[in-house]
Short mmCIF file of C-alpha atoms in Angstrom, two decimals:
data_model
loop_
_atom_site.label_atom_id
_atom_site.label_comp_id
_atom_site.label_asym_id
_atom_site.label_seq_id
_atom_site.Cartn_x
_atom_site.Cartn_y
_atom_site.Cartn_z
CA UNK A 1 112.01 63.30 -2.59
CA UNK A 2 112.86 62.33 -6.15
CA UNK A 3 116.10 60.63 -7.13
CA UNK A 4 119.21 62.74 -6.74
CA UNK A 5 117.53 65.25 -4.43
CA UNK A 6 119.36 65.91 -1.18
CA UNK A 7 116.79 65.99 1.61
CA UNK A 8 119.14 67.76 3.99
CA UNK A 9 119.72 70.55 1.46
CA UNK A 10 115.97 71.11 1.16
CA UNK A 11 115.55 71.10 4.95
CA UNK A 12 118.46 73.49 5.42
CA UNK A 13 117.08 75.96 2.85
CA UNK A 14 113.67 75.84 4.53
CA UNK A 15 115.12 76.44 7.99
CA UNK A 16 117.33 79.32 6.83
CA UNK A 17 114.34 80.83 5.03
CA UNK A 18 112.40 80.80 8.31
CA UNK A 19 115.39 82.40 10.10
CA UNK A 20 115.57 85.22 7.52
CA UNK A 21 111.80 85.77 7.65
CA UNK A 22 111.72 85.96 11.45
CA UNK A 23 114.76 88.28 11.37
CA UNK A 24 112.80 90.67 9.14
CA UNK A 25 109.82 90.45 11.53
CA UNK A 26 112.05 91.32 14.50
CA UNK A 27 113.59 94.24 12.60
CA UNK A 28 110.13 95.56 11.68
CA UNK A 29 108.88 95.32 15.28
CA UNK A 30 112.00 97.09 16.56
CA UNK A 31 111.57 99.89 14.01
CA UNK A 32 107.87 100.24 14.86
CA UNK A 33 108.48 100.44 18.60
CA UNK A 34 111.18 103.11 18.24
CA UNK A 35 109.32 105.11 15.57
CA UNK A 36 105.72 104.93 16.73
CA UNK A 37 105.68 104.02 20.41
CA UNK A 38 108.71 105.58 22.12
CA UNK A 39 108.26 108.92 20.30
CA UNK A 40 104.57 109.21 21.16
CA UNK A 41 104.19 112.50 23.12
CA UNK A 42 100.99 111.31 24.80
CA UNK A 43 102.83 108.57 26.71
CA UNK A 44 104.12 109.44 30.19
CA UNK A 45 107.88 109.74 30.51
CA UNK A 46 109.46 107.75 33.30
CA UNK A 47 112.45 109.07 35.20
CA UNK A 48 115.22 106.52 35.06
CA UNK A 49 117.68 106.65 37.92
CA UNK A 50 121.25 106.25 36.88
CA UNK A 51 122.64 102.90 37.88
CA UNK A 52 125.89 102.70 39.74
CA UNK A 53 128.66 101.77 37.42
CA UNK A 54 130.32 98.47 38.22
CA UNK A 55 133.93 98.85 39.25
CA UNK A 56 136.25 97.59 36.53
CA UNK A 57 138.74 95.31 38.25
CA UNK A 58 141.92 93.97 36.76
CA UNK A 59 142.77 90.29 36.93
CA UNK A 60 145.07 90.90 39.90
CA UNK A 61 142.44 92.90 41.81
CA UNK A 62 139.80 90.27 41.06
CA UNK A 63 142.01 87.52 42.44
CA UNK A 64 142.56 89.59 45.61
CA UNK A 65 138.80 89.89 46.11
CA UNK A 66 138.33 86.13 45.61
CA UNK A 67 141.15 85.29 48.04
CA UNK A 68 140.02 87.76 50.71
CA UNK A 69 136.41 86.55 51.01
CA UNK A 70 135.42 82.90 51.58
CA UNK A 71 131.83 83.78 50.71
CA UNK A 72 132.75 85.19 47.29
CA UNK A 73 135.17 82.31 46.75
CA UNK A 74 132.43 79.73 47.32
CA UNK A 75 130.12 81.66 44.99
CA UNK A 76 132.89 81.72 42.37
CA UNK A 77 133.27 77.94 42.74
CA UNK A 78 129.60 77.51 41.85
CA UNK A 79 129.96 79.59 38.68
CA UNK A 80 133.18 77.92 37.51
CA UNK A 81 131.95 74.40 38.32
CA UNK A 82 128.73 74.90 36.36
CA UNK A 83 130.55 76.22 33.29
CA UNK A 84 133.10 73.40 33.24
CA UNK A 85 130.57 70.66 33.99
CA UNK A 86 128.15 71.69 31.25
CA UNK A 87 131.00 71.93 28.73
CA UNK A 88 132.38 68.50 29.59
CA UNK A 89 128.98 66.84 29.44
CA UNK A 90 127.65 68.57 26.34
CA UNK A 91 130.68 67.97 24.11
CA UNK A 92 130.91 64.30 25.09
CA UNK A 93 127.17 63.82 24.60
CA UNK A 94 127.16 65.46 21.16
CA UNK A 95 130.01 63.22 20.00
CA UNK A 96 127.88 60.18 20.89
CA UNK A 97 124.83 61.81 19.34
CA UNK A 98 126.63 62.17 16.00
CA UNK A 99 127.69 58.54 16.18
CA UNK A 100 124.07 57.48 16.76
CA UNK A 101 122.56 59.83 14.14
CA UNK A 102 125.12 60.27 11.34
CA UNK A 103 122.50 61.59 8.92
CA UNK A 104 122.13 65.41 9.14
CA UNK A 105 118.32 65.13 8.88
CA UNK A 106 118.11 62.62 11.73
CA UNK A 107 120.50 64.70 13.82
CA UNK A 108 118.52 67.89 13.16
CA UNK A 109 115.23 66.14 13.94
CA UNK A 110 116.55 64.85 17.26
CA UNK A 111 117.91 68.28 18.20
CA UNK A 112 114.51 69.80 17.40
CA UNK A 113 112.83 67.39 19.80
CA UNK A 114 115.59 68.10 22.32
CA UNK A 115 115.00 71.87 22.12
CA UNK A 116 111.24 71.39 22.53
CA UNK A 117 111.74 69.19 25.60
CA UNK A 118 114.20 71.71 27.05
CA UNK A 119 111.65 74.51 26.66
CA UNK A 120 108.88 72.49 28.32
CA UNK A 121 111.14 71.41 31.19
CA UNK A 122 112.40 74.97 31.72
CA UNK A 123 108.86 76.39 31.80
CA UNK A 124 107.80 73.72 34.30
CA UNK A 125 110.84 74.30 36.50
CA UNK A 126 110.23 78.06 36.46
CA UNK A 127 106.80 77.37 37.96
CA UNK A 128 108.20 74.91 40.50
CA UNK A 129 111.20 77.07 41.39
CA UNK A 130 109.19 79.49 43.52
CA UNK A 131 107.65 76.61 45.49
CA UNK A 132 111.10 75.07 46.05
CA UNK A 133 112.49 78.37 47.39
CA UNK A 134 109.50 78.91 49.69
CA UNK A 135 109.30 75.40 51.13
CA UNK A 136 112.92 74.25 51.21
CA UNK A 137 115.01 77.42 51.13
CA UNK A 138 118.12 78.58 49.32
CA UNK A 139 120.34 75.62 50.22
CA UNK A 140 118.13 72.91 48.69
CA UNK A 141 117.51 75.03 45.59
CA UNK A 142 121.26 75.57 45.12
CA UNK A 143 122.03 71.85 45.40
CA UNK A 144 119.43 70.61 42.91
CA UNK A 145 121.46 71.55 39.81
CA UNK A 146 124.70 69.77 40.84
CA UNK A 147 122.72 66.79 42.14
CA UNK A 148 120.96 66.42 38.78
CA UNK A 149 124.30 66.63 36.99
CA UNK A 150 125.84 64.07 39.34
CA UNK A 151 123.07 61.48 39.03
CA UNK A 152 122.61 61.76 35.27
CA UNK A 153 126.37 62.06 34.72
CA UNK A 154 127.00 58.77 36.50
CA UNK A 155 124.35 57.10 34.34
CA UNK A 156 125.66 58.65 31.11
CA UNK A 157 129.32 57.76 31.60
CA UNK A 158 128.44 54.32 33.00
CA UNK A 159 126.52 53.46 29.82
CA UNK A 160 129.46 54.63 27.69
CA UNK A 161 132.16 52.80 29.66
CA UNK A 162 130.32 49.73 30.96
CA UNK A 163 127.39 49.41 28.57
CA UNK A 164 128.38 46.19 26.78
CA UNK A 165 127.21 43.82 29.56
CA UNK A 166 123.82 45.56 29.44
CA UNK A 167 123.36 44.92 25.70
CA UNK A 168 120.94 41.93 26.08
CA UNK A 169 118.81 43.81 28.62
CA UNK A 170 118.69 46.99 26.53
CA UNK A 171 117.88 44.95 23.41
CA UNK A 172 114.60 43.87 25.02
CA UNK A 173 113.66 47.57 25.07
CA UNK A 174 114.79 48.08 21.49
CA UNK A 175 117.88 50.07 22.41
CA UNK A 176 121.63 49.74 22.19
CA UNK A 177 124.06 51.01 24.87
CA UNK A 178 124.91 53.93 22.58
CA UNK A 179 121.26 54.92 22.09
CA UNK A 180 120.60 54.57 25.84
CA UNK A 181 123.61 56.81 26.54
CA UNK A 182 122.27 59.37 24.06
CA UNK A 183 118.88 59.42 25.79
CA UNK A 184 120.39 59.68 29.28
CA UNK A 185 122.72 62.43 28.06
CA UNK A 186 119.73 64.26 26.58
CA UNK A 187 117.92 64.05 29.92
CA UNK A 188 121.05 65.33 31.62
CA UNK A 189 121.28 68.36 29.35
CA UNK A 190 117.53 69.04 29.50
CA UNK A 191 117.29 68.99 33.29
CA UNK A 192 120.62 70.73 33.91
CA UNK A 193 119.71 73.62 31.60
CA UNK A 194 116.18 73.93 32.98
CA UNK A 195 117.56 73.85 36.54
CA UNK A 196 120.09 76.55 35.61
CA UNK A 197 117.47 79.01 34.38
CA UNK A 198 114.96 78.31 37.17
CA UNK A 199 117.19 77.63 40.20
CA UNK A 200 120.91 78.18 39.63
CA UNK A 201 120.71 81.73 38.25
CA UNK A 202 118.22 82.95 40.92
CA UNK A 203 120.35 81.33 43.64
CA UNK A 204 123.46 83.07 42.32
CA UNK A 205 121.75 86.48 42.29
CA UNK A 206 120.19 85.94 45.73
CA UNK A 207 123.61 85.08 47.16
CA UNK A 208 124.77 88.67 46.57
CA UNK A 209 121.95 90.16 48.66
CA UNK A 210 123.45 89.74 52.19
CA UNK A 211 126.79 91.28 51.14
CA UNK A 212 127.53 94.92 51.89
CA UNK A 213 127.45 97.38 49.00
CA UNK A 214 131.19 97.51 48.35
CA UNK A 215 131.75 93.76 48.49
CA UNK A 216 128.63 93.14 46.39
CA UNK A 217 129.96 95.31 43.55
CA UNK A 218 133.52 94.01 43.79
CA UNK A 219 132.40 90.40 44.11
CA UNK A 220 130.22 90.62 41.00
CA UNK A 221 133.01 92.32 39.07
CA UNK A 222 135.56 89.71 40.15
CA UNK A 223 133.30 86.84 39.14
CA UNK A 224 132.61 88.51 35.78
CA UNK A 225 136.34 89.01 35.13
CA UNK A 226 137.71 85.66 36.33
CA UNK A 227 135.03 83.04 36.86
CA UNK A 228 132.68 83.40 33.88
CA UNK A 229 135.49 83.12 31.28
CA UNK A 230 137.18 80.37 33.29
CA UNK A 231 133.98 78.36 33.49
CA UNK A 232 133.27 78.67 29.77
CA UNK A 233 136.81 77.93 28.58
CA UNK A 234 137.92 75.61 31.37
CA UNK A 235 135.99 72.61 30.06
CA UNK A 236 137.35 73.11 26.54
CA UNK A 237 140.92 73.39 27.84
CA UNK A 238 140.55 70.17 29.85
CA UNK A 239 139.22 68.31 26.81
CA UNK A 240 141.95 69.62 24.52
CA UNK A 241 144.62 68.66 27.03
CA UNK A 242 143.25 65.12 27.39
CA UNK A 243 142.87 64.70 23.62
CA UNK A 244 146.51 65.71 23.14
CA UNK A 245 147.56 63.09 25.69
CA UNK A 246 145.24 60.19 24.77
CA UNK A 247 144.73 60.88 21.07
CA UNK A 248 140.93 61.16 20.83
CA UNK A 249 137.83 62.18 22.72
CA UNK A 250 136.68 58.55 22.99
CA UNK A 251 139.92 57.55 24.73
CA UNK A 252 139.59 60.54 27.06
CA UNK A 253 136.02 59.70 28.13
CA UNK A 254 136.92 57.76 31.34
CA UNK A 255 139.09 60.62 32.56
CA UNK A 256 136.45 63.18 31.65
CA UNK A 257 133.97 61.25 33.79
CA UNK A 258 136.39 61.27 36.73
CA UNK A 259 137.09 64.99 36.36
CA UNK A 260 133.35 65.70 36.16
CA UNK A 261 132.79 63.74 39.38
CA UNK A 262 135.46 65.74 41.24
CA UNK A 263 134.12 69.08 39.97
CA UNK A 264 130.49 68.30 40.88
CA UNK A 265 131.50 67.13 44.38
CA UNK A 266 133.46 70.38 44.85
CA UNK A 267 130.36 72.23 43.63
CA UNK A 268 128.17 70.49 46.21
CA UNK A 269 130.69 71.27 48.96
CA UNK A 270 130.81 74.94 48.00
CA UNK A 271 126.99 75.12 47.88
CA UNK A 272 126.75 73.56 51.35
CA UNK A 273 129.33 75.98 52.76
CA UNK A 274 127.68 78.95 51.07
CA UNK A 275 124.29 77.92 52.45
CA UNK A 276 125.59 78.16 56.04
CA UNK A 277 127.15 81.58 55.40
CA UNK A 278 124.10 82.81 53.50
CA UNK A 279 121.74 81.76 56.31
CA UNK A 280 123.81 83.48 59.01
CA UNK A 281 124.17 86.70 56.99
CA UNK A 282 120.48 86.69 56.11
CA UNK A 283 119.57 86.32 59.80
CA UNK A 284 121.84 89.22 60.70
CA UNK A 285 120.24 91.38 58.03
CA UNK A 286 116.79 90.39 59.29
CA UNK A 287 117.73 91.35 62.87
CA UNK A 288 119.06 94.72 61.68
CA UNK A 289 115.89 95.42 59.71
CA UNK A 290 113.70 94.45 62.67
CA UNK A 291 115.69 96.68 65.01
CA UNK A 292 115.45 99.57 62.52
CA UNK A 293 111.70 99.09 62.27
CA UNK A 294 111.39 99.13 66.07
CA UNK A 295 113.40 102.35 66.28
CA UNK A 296 111.39 103.95 63.47
CA UNK A 297 108.05 102.99 65.01
CA UNK A 298 109.13 104.07 68.49
CA UNK A 299 110.72 107.38 67.45
CA UNK A 300 107.52 109.21 66.31
CA UNK A 301 105.71 108.41 69.58
CA UNK A 302 108.04 110.51 71.71
CA UNK A 303 107.35 113.82 69.94
CA UNK A 304 103.62 113.09 69.93
CA UNK A 305 103.56 112.47 73.68
CA UNK A 306 105.68 115.58 74.24
CA UNK A 307 103.33 117.73 72.18
CA UNK A 308 100.36 116.30 74.04
CA UNK A 309 101.94 117.39 77.33
CA UNK A 310 102.63 120.86 75.94
CA UNK A 311 99.07 121.14 74.70
CA UNK A 312 97.72 120.09 78.08
CA UNK A 313 100.02 122.53 79.84
CA UNK A 314 99.01 125.34 77.49
CA UNK A 315 95.36 124.49 77.95
CA UNK A 316 95.83 124.54 81.71
CA UNK A 317 97.48 127.96 81.68
CA UNK A 318 94.86 129.33 79.35
CA UNK A 319 91.97 127.99 81.42
CA UNK A 320 93.32 129.13 84.80
CA UNK A 321 92.66 132.89 84.31
CA UNK A 322 89.21 132.30 82.95
CA UNK A 323 88.40 130.04 85.88
CA UNK A 324 89.59 132.65 88.37
CA UNK A 325 87.84 135.67 86.78
CA UNK A 326 84.29 134.90 88.06
CA UNK A 327 85.65 134.56 91.58
CA UNK A 328 87.09 138.01 91.37
#
């Protein structure tokens, strides 16, 4: 760049130009699909069954559902704990990231590498997720996400709070405690997000399967009304409350680490409890399905045997006169 040229301004214009271009491409594809593909009379029309509408529960009704069922309550704990944990970790990490990379170009470059690594990790975990479910079951898959957050969270907050004694050791690797904390926080966000898409979300959806139809609909509605907003806003409320008390995010960091530890431990406890309930309900459903299959396979045999007897009896009655006629 020549003198007086802002490199960040050039980068920003280039990135926004790409965003606008890709937006036009998406709009063109959408128009083409609706105009040329969906209106093509030669294509077969599929009959879409109407989905059951989710019951719209009020806040009071949602709380009643959560209180009445331990299973739904444990599932709600998973959702709330994930939302709060990710919020606490991500905001704290980004504050350290800005301190390490104050230049907008450096910050943007690091976030580009971070997004690429997140995509690669998520794709890899999506391939491994099926193997984890098949070999280790629902319980292990459900505990991987909080375990990753716990291990990396301890490392991240330890480097922030107790990193000064490690300065000589980290200097041999060309890093400072702040840079090491940024890298550990990046690993935390990469693996927690990849584990969410590949393990946490499938585990959450699978947990609804053993519930009966009414509780399944009400449980999903209650979690959508109460737990999703609480998980997303809970972390922000905790941070704002601590900042008001201690004056800044840096001063609140030790308490944020302690709160994160408590939330992740509660998450692990709820996942362990839900695993026991999920296994027992799944076994009951499996027994019911097996008994239904036995009844269905046994039921057709009775009419067949009865018709065979009738045929034999009819054949016997029909043959008896013909057998006796020559004798006469």
